[in-house]
Amino acid sequence: MINMRTPHNLPQQVVRAIASAVGDGQIALHEPRFRGNEWAYLKECLDSTFVSSVGKFVDRFEDELAAFTGAKRAVAVVNGTAALHVALRLAGVKAGDEVLIPALTFIATANAVAYCNATPHVVDSEARSLGMDANALSDYLSSTTEMRGGHCINRSSGRIIRAMVPMHTFGHPVDIEALLAVAHDYRLQLIEDAAESLGSTVGGRHTGTFGLMGVLSFNGNKTITTGGGGAILTNDPELGARAKHLATTAKLPHRWNFSYDELGYNYRLPNLNAALGCAQLEQLPGFLSEKRRLFDCYQSSFADIPGVRLIAEPAECRSNYWLQTLLIDESLADQRDAVLTATNDAGFMTRPVWALMHRMPMYSNTPRAPLPVAESLERRLINIPSSPGLVSVSS
């Protein structure tokens, strides 16, 4: 019999721990759940013939998102990447600027910067939240930049560092207050990549509402889905109106004329998708409770396996636990791929964390800070099945 307090045969121990929490069978990493008014709202949308970018469900979805998050304005768009692109433009990011992003992030964070003809500047993460490390960033900027004309200048490249985009990784809130202080010290605009953190809070305040703007994603694998979809959150009504204008091709309102006053984008969320989102939002509190219950079950099933721990929400924060995440000890990092093989062979879809941004060929020459923590996390993180409903709240 295997002694669960030794790292012997770690892959099979992980398989048994997952099975103990969620049972056997083919289990996806994160799949949507449709148990509410999805069919009714979609039928209403079809019956009305308003299936494209105009319709009551778009307005309703935006209003309900704002109410849920506490933001003064929410603007629904076609996906989270589009939301971040518009937010960066509204933050004043220009061609030739640099934007600080975590090296450990989904590719969309870097791509949205590149869409502005700006340069991603990758920085390190902290192990506690998996997000951007405020202390390391402050030290790095103090030694590599200078303030000139009210701007933070990268001494090496001579470019303006215009903004930072911390991400709330897997739904765990980053140390946003500390990052806001860094942004203030270096005159940087802060845009939160809250794509994964709908339902996560810091001191009771929703992620995505601390910076100038925040962005959400409603891809099919997110906590709620609109199929595709995203949103911009802001507490500045004027910025919200500008975001809506840019995402609606910058068309000037008129009963029949087609006139435009600047470069805009066709980033509107269709009414059909928004109808799905409204039904999903109604179920969001239940999804969050189920995902928290799943975390508790995993926490119990992995408790006796040495060398592996489940990532938990940071202190004073409440995570949505979008993706449940294992961290393997550095001494066992060479077993990560064996764990991935064993779990997927057993029917449990698991995956490693994303490769760091500077490893992508198009971003291989971007400026970067020392990345000791991000490089370590890259070797050791594994996402495990995280769908709502895997464990019932009452069980």
CSV table of C-alpha atoms in Angstrom, one decimal:
chain,number,residue,atom,x,y,z
A,1,MET,CA,0.0,0.0,0.0
A,2,ILE,CA,1.3,3.4,-0.9
A,3,ASN,CA,2.2,5.7,2.0
A,4,MET,CA,0.4,9.0,1.2
A,5,ARG,CA,3.0,10.9,3.2
A,6,THR,CA,5.8,10.2,0.8
A,7,PRO,CA,6.1,11.6,-2.8
A,8,HIS,CA,6.2,8.0,-4.1
A,9,ASN,CA,4.2,7.7,-7.4
A,10,LEU,CA,3.0,11.2,-7.2
A,11,PRO,CA,1.0,11.0,-10.5
A,12,GLN,CA,-1.2,8.2,-9.2
A,13,GLN,CA,-1.7,10.0,-5.9
A,14,VAL,CA,-3.0,13.0,-7.8
A,15,VAL,CA,-5.3,10.9,-9.8
A,16,ARG,CA,-6.7,9.3,-6.7
A,17,ALA,CA,-7.1,12.6,-5.0
A,18,ILE,CA,-9.1,14.1,-7.9
A,19,ALA,CA,-11.3,11.0,-8.1
A,20,SER,CA,-11.9,11.2,-4.3
A,21,ALA,CA,-13.3,14.7,-4.8
A,22,VAL,CA,-15.3,14.4,-8.1
A,23,GLY,CA,-15.7,10.7,-8.8
A,24,ASP,CA,-14.6,8.8,-11.9
A,25,GLY,CA,-15.4,9.3,-15.6
A,26,GLN,CA,-14.4,11.7,-18.4
A,27,ILE,CA,-14.3,15.1,-16.7
A,28,ALA,CA,-13.6,18.4,-18.5
A,29,LEU,CA,-11.3,21.1,-17.2
A,30,HIS,CA,-14.2,23.7,-17.1
A,31,GLU,CA,-17.4,23.4,-19.0
A,32,PRO,CA,-20.4,25.7,-19.1
A,33,ARG,CA,-23.6,24.8,-17.2
A,34,PHE,CA,-27.0,25.7,-18.5
A,35,ARG,CA,-29.7,25.1,-16.0
A,36,GLY,CA,-31.6,28.3,-15.9
A,37,ASN,CA,-33.5,30.6,-18.4
A,38,GLU,CA,-31.0,30.2,-21.3
A,39,TRP,CA,-33.5,28.5,-23.6
A,40,ALA,CA,-36.3,31.0,-22.7
A,41,TYR,CA,-34.2,34.1,-23.2
A,42,LEU,CA,-32.7,32.8,-26.5
A,43,LYS,CA,-36.2,32.0,-27.8
A,44,GLU,CA,-37.4,35.4,-26.8
A,45,CYS,CA,-34.4,36.9,-28.6
A,46,LEU,CA,-35.1,34.8,-31.8
A,47,ASP,CA,-38.9,35.6,-31.7
A,48,SER,CA,-38.1,39.3,-31.5
A,49,THR,CA,-35.7,39.0,-34.5
A,50,PHE,CA,-33.2,41.2,-32.5
A,51,VAL,CA,-30.3,38.8,-32.6
A,52,SER,CA,-27.4,41.2,-33.6
A,53,SER,CA,-25.9,44.2,-31.9
A,54,VAL,CA,-29.2,45.9,-30.8
A,55,GLY,CA,-31.7,44.6,-28.4
A,56,LYS,CA,-32.9,44.7,-24.8
A,57,PHE,CA,-30.7,41.9,-23.6
A,58,VAL,CA,-27.5,43.9,-24.3
A,59,ASP,CA,-28.7,46.8,-22.2
A,60,ARG,CA,-29.9,44.5,-19.5
A,61,PHE,CA,-26.7,42.5,-19.4
A,62,GLU,CA,-24.6,45.7,-19.1
A,63,ASP,CA,-26.9,47.0,-16.3
A,64,GLU,CA,-26.8,43.7,-14.3
A,65,LEU,CA,-23.0,43.4,-14.7
A,66,ALA,CA,-22.6,46.9,-13.3
A,67,ALA,CA,-24.9,46.1,-10.4
A,68,PHE,CA,-23.2,42.8,-9.6
A,69,THR,CA,-19.7,44.2,-9.7
A,70,GLY,CA,-20.5,47.6,-8.2
A,71,ALA,CA,-19.0,49.4,-11.2
A,72,LYS,CA,-20.7,52.6,-12.4
A,73,ARG,CA,-20.7,51.4,-16.0
A,74,ALA,CA,-20.2,48.1,-17.8
A,75,VAL,CA,-19.8,48.0,-21.6
A,76,ALA,CA,-20.4,44.6,-23.2
A,77,VAL,CA,-18.1,43.6,-26.1
A,78,VAL,CA,-17.4,40.6,-28.3
A,79,ASN,CA,-14.6,39.1,-26.1
A,80,GLY,CA,-12.2,39.9,-23.4
A,81,THR,CA,-9.3,40.7,-25.7
A,82,ALA,CA,-11.4,43.4,-27.5
A,83,ALA,CA,-12.3,44.8,-24.1
A,84,LEU,CA,-8.7,45.1,-23.1
A,85,HIS,CA,-7.8,46.6,-26.5
A,86,VAL,CA,-10.4,49.4,-26.1
A,87,ALA,CA,-9.4,50.0,-22.4
A,88,LEU,CA,-5.7,50.4,-23.4
A,89,ARG,CA,-6.6,52.9,-26.1
A,90,LEU,CA,-8.8,54.9,-23.7
A,91,ALA,CA,-6.0,54.8,-21.1
A,92,GLY,CA,-3.9,56.7,-23.7
A,93,VAL,CA,-1.6,53.9,-24.8
A,94,LYS,CA,0.0,55.0,-28.0
A,95,ALA,CA,2.3,53.5,-30.7
A,96,GLY,CA,5.8,53.2,-29.3
A,97,ASP,CA,4.7,53.1,-25.7
A,98,GLU,CA,5.5,50.2,-23.3
A,99,VAL,CA,2.9,48.5,-21.1
A,100,LEU,CA,3.8,46.4,-18.0
A,101,ILE,CA,2.2,43.0,-18.0
A,102,PRO,CA,2.9,39.8,-16.0
A,103,ALA,CA,5.0,37.3,-17.9
A,104,LEU,CA,2.7,34.7,-16.4
A,105,THR,CA,-0.6,35.5,-18.2
A,106,PHE,CA,-2.8,34.4,-21.1
A,107,ILE,CA,-1.6,35.5,-24.5
A,108,ALA,CA,-4.5,38.0,-24.9
A,109,THR,CA,-2.9,40.3,-22.4
A,110,ALA,CA,0.2,40.8,-24.5
A,111,ASN,CA,-1.8,40.8,-27.8
A,112,ALA,CA,-4.0,43.6,-26.8
A,113,VAL,CA,-0.9,45.7,-26.1
A,114,ALA,CA,0.5,44.9,-29.5
A,115,TYR,CA,-2.8,45.8,-31.1
A,116,CYS,CA,-2.1,49.4,-29.9
A,117,ASN,CA,1.3,49.2,-31.6
A,118,ALA,CA,2.8,49.3,-28.2
A,119,THR,CA,5.3,46.9,-26.6
A,120,PRO,CA,4.6,44.5,-23.8
A,121,HIS,CA,7.1,44.8,-21.0
A,122,VAL,CA,6.9,41.6,-18.9
A,123,VAL,CA,7.5,41.5,-15.1
A,124,ASP,CA,7.5,38.9,-12.3
A,125,SER,CA,4.7,37.4,-10.3
A,126,GLU,CA,4.3,36.5,-6.6
A,127,ALA,CA,3.7,33.0,-5.4
A,128,ARG,CA,0.9,34.1,-3.0
A,129,SER,CA,-1.6,35.3,-5.6
A,130,LEU,CA,0.2,34.1,-8.8
A,131,GLY,CA,-0.2,37.7,-10.0
A,132,MET,CA,2.1,40.7,-10.6
A,133,ASP,CA,4.5,41.3,-7.7
A,134,ALA,CA,4.2,44.9,-6.5
A,135,ASN,CA,7.4,44.9,-4.4
A,136,ALA,CA,9.5,43.3,-7.1
A,137,LEU,CA,8.0,45.7,-9.7
A,138,SER,CA,8.7,48.8,-7.5
A,139,ASP,CA,12.3,47.7,-7.0
A,140,TYR,CA,12.7,47.0,-10.7
A,141,LEU,CA,11.3,50.3,-11.9
A,142,SER,CA,13.4,52.3,-9.4
A,143,SER,CA,16.6,50.8,-10.9
A,144,THR,CA,15.6,50.8,-14.6
A,145,THR,CA,13.4,53.9,-15.2
A,146,GLU,CA,13.5,57.7,-14.7
A,147,MET,CA,10.7,60.2,-14.5
A,148,ARG,CA,10.9,62.8,-17.2
A,149,GLY,CA,8.2,65.3,-18.1
A,150,GLY,CA,5.7,63.5,-16.0
A,151,HIS,CA,6.3,60.2,-17.7
A,152,CYS,CA,8.0,57.0,-16.6
A,153,ILE,CA,10.8,56.4,-19.1
A,154,ASN,CA,12.6,53.1,-19.7
A,155,ARG,CA,16.2,54.1,-19.6
A,156,SER,CA,17.2,51.2,-21.8
A,157,SER,CA,14.7,51.7,-24.6
A,158,GLY,CA,14.0,55.4,-24.2
A,159,ARG,CA,10.2,54.6,-24.5
A,160,ILE,CA,7.4,55.8,-22.2
A,161,ILE,CA,6.0,53.2,-19.9
A,162,ARG,CA,2.4,54.3,-20.1
A,163,ALA,CA,0.4,51.7,-18.2
A,164,MET,CA,0.3,48.4,-16.3
A,165,VAL,CA,-2.1,45.5,-16.7
A,166,PRO,CA,-2.1,43.2,-13.6
A,167,MET,CA,-4.1,40.0,-14.1
A,168,HIS,CA,-6.2,38.2,-11.4
A,169,THR,CA,-4.8,34.8,-12.2
A,170,PHE,CA,-7.3,31.9,-12.2
A,171,GLY,CA,-9.7,34.2,-10.3
A,172,HIS,CA,-7.3,34.9,-7.4
A,173,PRO,CA,-7.1,38.7,-6.7
A,174,VAL,CA,-3.7,40.2,-7.1
A,175,ASP,CA,-2.4,42.6,-4.5
A,176,ILE,CA,-4.2,45.5,-6.2
A,177,GLU,CA,-3.8,48.1,-3.5
A,178,ALA,CA,0.0,47.8,-3.6
A,179,LEU,CA,0.0,47.9,-7.4
A,180,LEU,CA,-2.1,51.0,-7.4
A,181,ALA,CA,0.5,52.6,-5.2
A,182,VAL,CA,3.2,51.7,-7.7
A,183,ALA,CA,1.1,53.0,-10.5
A,184,HIS,CA,0.7,56.3,-8.6
A,185,ASP,CA,4.4,56.6,-7.9
A,186,TYR,CA,5.4,56.1,-11.6
A,187,ARG,CA,2.4,57.9,-13.2
A,188,LEU,CA,1.1,54.8,-14.8
A,189,GLN,CA,-2.5,54.0,-15.8
A,190,LEU,CA,-3.7,50.8,-14.2
A,191,ILE,CA,-6.1,48.5,-16.1
A,192,GLU,CA,-7.2,45.3,-14.4
A,193,ASP,CA,-7.2,42.1,-16.5
A,194,ALA,CA,-10.1,40.6,-14.5
A,195,ALA,CA,-11.0,38.3,-17.4
A,196,GLU,CA,-10.9,35.3,-15.0
A,197,SER,CA,-12.2,36.8,-11.8
A,198,LEU,CA,-15.9,37.5,-12.1
A,199,GLY,CA,-17.2,37.1,-8.5
A,200,SER,CA,-13.8,37.7,-6.8
A,201,THR,CA,-13.4,40.5,-4.3
A,202,VAL,CA,-10.8,42.4,-2.3
A,203,GLY,CA,-12.1,43.6,1.0
A,204,GLY,CA,-15.6,43.2,-0.3
A,205,ARG,CA,-14.9,45.2,-3.5
A,206,HIS,CA,-15.1,43.5,-6.8
A,207,THR,CA,-12.0,43.0,-8.9
A,208,GLY,CA,-12.0,45.1,-12.1
A,209,THR,CA,-13.3,48.2,-10.2
A,210,PHE,CA,-10.0,49.4,-8.6
A,211,GLY,CA,-8.1,50.7,-11.6
A,212,LEU,CA,-9.0,53.2,-14.3
A,213,MET,CA,-10.8,50.3,-16.0
A,214,GLY,CA,-11.2,46.6,-15.7
A,215,VAL,CA,-12.0,43.9,-18.3
A,216,LEU,CA,-14.0,40.7,-18.0
A,217,SER,CA,-14.3,37.6,-20.3
A,218,PHE,CA,-17.3,35.4,-20.9
A,219,ASN,CA,-15.7,32.7,-23.1
A,220,GLY,CA,-17.2,29.3,-23.0
A,221,ASN,CA,-14.8,28.1,-20.2
A,222,LYS,CA,-15.3,31.1,-17.9
A,223,THR,CA,-17.4,31.2,-14.7
A,224,ILE,CA,-20.4,32.4,-16.7
A,225,THR,CA,-20.5,32.4,-20.5
A,226,THR,CA,-22.1,34.3,-23.3
A,227,GLY,CA,-20.5,31.9,-25.8
A,228,GLY,CA,-17.9,34.6,-26.7
A,229,GLY,CA,-18.0,37.9,-25.0
A,230,GLY,CA,-16.3,40.4,-22.7
A,231,ALA,CA,-17.0,43.6,-20.9
A,232,ILE,CA,-15.2,46.8,-19.8
A,233,LEU,CA,-15.9,48.0,-16.3
A,234,THR,CA,-15.3,51.6,-15.1
A,235,ASN,CA,-16.3,54.0,-12.4
A,236,ASP,CA,-15.9,57.0,-14.8
A,237,PRO,CA,-19.2,57.5,-16.7
A,238,GLU,CA,-17.4,59.6,-19.4
A,239,LEU,CA,-14.9,56.8,-20.0
A,240,GLY,CA,-17.8,54.3,-20.1
A,241,ALA,CA,-19.6,56.3,-22.8
A,242,ARG,CA,-16.3,56.6,-24.8
A,243,ALA,CA,-15.8,52.8,-24.5
A,244,LYS,CA,-19.3,52.2,-25.9
A,245,HIS,CA,-18.7,54.6,-28.7
A,246,LEU,CA,-15.4,53.1,-29.8
A,247,ALA,CA,-16.8,49.5,-29.5
A,248,THR,CA,-19.7,50.5,-31.7
A,249,THR,CA,-17.6,51.6,-34.7
A,250,ALA,CA,-17.5,55.2,-33.4
A,251,LYS,CA,-20.8,55.8,-35.2
A,252,LEU,CA,-22.5,59.1,-34.5
A,253,PRO,CA,-26.2,58.6,-33.5
A,254,HIS,CA,-28.6,59.4,-36.2
A,255,ARG,CA,-31.9,57.9,-37.5
A,256,TRP,CA,-30.4,57.0,-40.9
A,257,ASN,CA,-27.0,58.5,-41.6
A,258,PHE,CA,-23.8,56.5,-41.3
A,259,SER,CA,-21.3,59.0,-40.0
A,260,TYR,CA,-18.2,58.3,-37.8
A,261,ASP,CA,-16.0,60.7,-36.0
A,262,GLU,CA,-12.9,58.6,-35.3
A,263,LEU,CA,-11.3,55.1,-35.7
A,264,GLY,CA,-13.7,52.7,-34.0
A,265,TYR,CA,-14.1,48.9,-33.7
A,266,ASN,CA,-16.9,46.5,-34.5
A,267,TYR,CA,-16.7,45.0,-31.1
A,268,ARG,CA,-20.4,45.0,-30.2
A,269,LEU,CA,-21.8,42.0,-28.3
A,270,PRO,CA,-24.8,40.6,-30.1
A,271,ASN,CA,-28.1,40.5,-28.4
A,272,LEU,CA,-28.3,36.8,-28.8
A,273,ASN,CA,-25.1,36.4,-26.7
A,274,ALA,CA,-26.3,38.9,-24.1
A,275,ALA,CA,-29.5,36.9,-23.7
A,276,LEU,CA,-27.4,33.9,-22.7
A,277,GLY,CA,-25.4,36.1,-20.4
A,278,CYS,CA,-28.4,37.4,-18.6
A,279,ALA,CA,-29.5,33.8,-17.9
A,280,GLN,CA,-26.1,32.9,-16.7
A,281,LEU,CA,-25.8,35.9,-14.4
A,282,GLU,CA,-29.0,34.8,-12.6
A,283,GLN,CA,-27.1,31.6,-11.7
A,284,LEU,CA,-23.8,33.1,-10.8
A,285,PRO,CA,-24.2,33.1,-7.0
A,286,GLY,CA,-24.9,29.4,-7.2
A,287,PHE,CA,-21.9,28.7,-9.5
A,288,LEU,CA,-19.6,30.5,-7.0
A,289,SER,CA,-20.9,28.5,-4.1
A,290,GLU,CA,-20.4,25.3,-6.0
A,291,LYS,CA,-16.9,26.2,-7.0
A,292,ARG,CA,-16.0,27.1,-3.4
A,293,ARG,CA,-17.4,23.7,-2.2
A,294,LEU,CA,-15.3,22.0,-4.9
A,295,PHE,CA,-12.2,23.8,-3.5
A,296,ASP,CA,-13.0,22.5,0.0
A,297,CYS,CA,-13.3,19.0,-1.3
A,298,TYR,CA,-10.0,19.2,-3.2
A,299,GLN,CA,-8.4,20.7,-0.1
A,300,SER,CA,-9.4,17.7,1.9
A,301,SER,CA,-8.5,15.1,-0.7
A,302,PHE,CA,-5.0,16.6,-1.3
A,303,ALA,CA,-4.2,17.2,2.4
A,304,ASP,CA,-2.1,14.1,2.9
A,305,ILE,CA,-0.1,14.3,-0.3
A,306,PRO,CA,3.3,15.8,0.4
A,307,GLY,CA,4.9,18.1,-2.1
A,308,VAL,CA,1.6,19.3,-3.6
A,309,ARG,CA,-0.7,22.1,-2.4
A,310,LEU,CA,-3.9,23.7,-3.7
A,311,ILE,CA,-3.7,27.4,-4.4
A,312,ALA,CA,-6.1,29.2,-2.0
A,313,GLU,CA,-7.4,32.7,-2.0
A,314,PRO,CA,-5.1,35.4,-0.6
A,315,ALA,CA,-5.8,36.9,2.8
A,316,GLU,CA,-8.6,39.6,2.9
A,317,CYS,CA,-9.8,38.4,-0.5
A,318,ARG,CA,-12.5,36.2,-1.8
A,319,SER,CA,-11.7,34.2,-5.0
A,320,ASN,CA,-14.2,32.8,-7.5
A,321,TYR,CA,-12.0,29.7,-7.8
A,322,TRP,CA,-12.4,29.8,-11.6
A,323,LEU,CA,-9.7,27.2,-12.1
A,324,GLN,CA,-8.6,25.0,-9.2
A,325,THR,CA,-4.8,24.9,-9.3
A,326,LEU,CA,-2.1,22.7,-7.9
A,327,LEU,CA,1.4,23.8,-7.1
A,328,ILE,CA,4.0,21.1,-7.0
A,329,ASP,CA,7.1,21.6,-4.9
A,330,GLU,CA,10.2,22.6,-6.8
A,331,SER,CA,11.9,19.3,-5.9
A,332,LEU,CA,9.1,17.5,-7.7
A,333,ALA,CA,8.8,19.8,-10.7
A,334,ASP,CA,10.2,17.2,-13.0
A,335,GLN,CA,7.1,15.1,-12.4
A,336,ARG,CA,4.7,17.6,-13.7
A,337,ASP,CA,4.3,16.1,-17.1
A,338,ALA,CA,3.9,12.6,-15.6
A,339,VAL,CA,1.1,14.0,-13.5
A,340,LEU,CA,-0.5,15.6,-16.6
A,341,THR,CA,-0.2,12.3,-18.5
A,342,ALA,CA,-1.6,10.2,-15.7
A,343,THR,CA,-4.6,12.5,-15.0
A,344,ASN,CA,-5.6,12.9,-18.6
A,345,ASP,CA,-5.2,9.1,-19.2
A,346,ALA,CA,-7.6,8.6,-16.2
A,347,GLY,CA,-10.2,10.9,-17.8
A,348,PHE,CA,-9.5,14.0,-15.8
A,349,MET,CA,-8.6,16.9,-18.1
A,350,THR,CA,-5.7,18.8,-16.6
A,351,ARG,CA,-3.3,21.3,-18.1
A,352,PRO,CA,-0.1,23.2,-17.3
A,353,VAL,CA,0.0,27.0,-16.9
A,354,TRP,CA,0.6,29.1,-20.0
A,355,ALA,CA,4.2,29.4,-21.2
A,356,LEU,CA,5.6,32.8,-20.2
A,357,MET,CA,5.1,35.6,-22.7
A,358,HIS,CA,8.7,36.1,-23.6
A,359,ARG,CA,8.9,32.5,-24.8
A,360,MET,CA,6.4,33.4,-27.6
A,361,PRO,CA,8.4,34.1,-30.8
A,362,MET,CA,6.6,37.5,-31.4
A,363,TYR,CA,7.4,38.6,-27.9
A,364,SER,CA,10.9,37.1,-27.5
A,365,ASN,CA,12.6,40.5,-27.7
A,366,THR,CA,10.3,42.5,-25.5
A,367,PRO,CA,11.8,44.1,-22.4
A,368,ARG,CA,11.6,42.1,-19.3
A,369,ALA,CA,12.4,42.2,-15.6
A,370,PRO,CA,14.1,39.3,-13.8
A,371,LEU,CA,11.5,36.5,-13.6
A,372,PRO,CA,12.6,34.0,-10.9
A,373,VAL,CA,9.1,33.4,-9.5
A,374,ALA,CA,7.2,33.3,-12.8
A,375,GLU,CA,9.8,30.9,-14.2
A,376,SER,CA,9.4,28.6,-11.1
A,377,LEU,CA,5.6,28.8,-11.2
A,378,GLU,CA,5.6,27.9,-14.9
A,379,ARG,CA,7.3,24.6,-14.1
A,380,ARG,CA,5.0,23.7,-11.2
A,381,LEU,CA,1.4,24.8,-11.8
A,382,ILE,CA,-1.4,22.4,-12.9
A,383,ASN,CA,-5.0,23.2,-13.4
A,384,ILE,CA,-7.5,20.5,-12.5
A,385,PRO,CA,-11.2,20.0,-13.2
A,386,SER,CA,-13.1,23.0,-12.0
A,387,SER,CA,-16.6,23.1,-13.4
A,388,PRO,CA,-19.5,24.2,-11.2
A,389,GLY,CA,-21.7,21.2,-10.3
A,390,LEU,CA,-18.9,18.7,-9.9
A,391,VAL,CA,-19.6,18.7,-6.2
A,392,SER,CA,-23.0,19.9,-5.0
A,393,VAL,CA,-23.2,22.6,-2.3
A,394,SER,CA,-25.3,20.4,-0.1
A,395,SER,CA,-23.0,17.3,-0.2
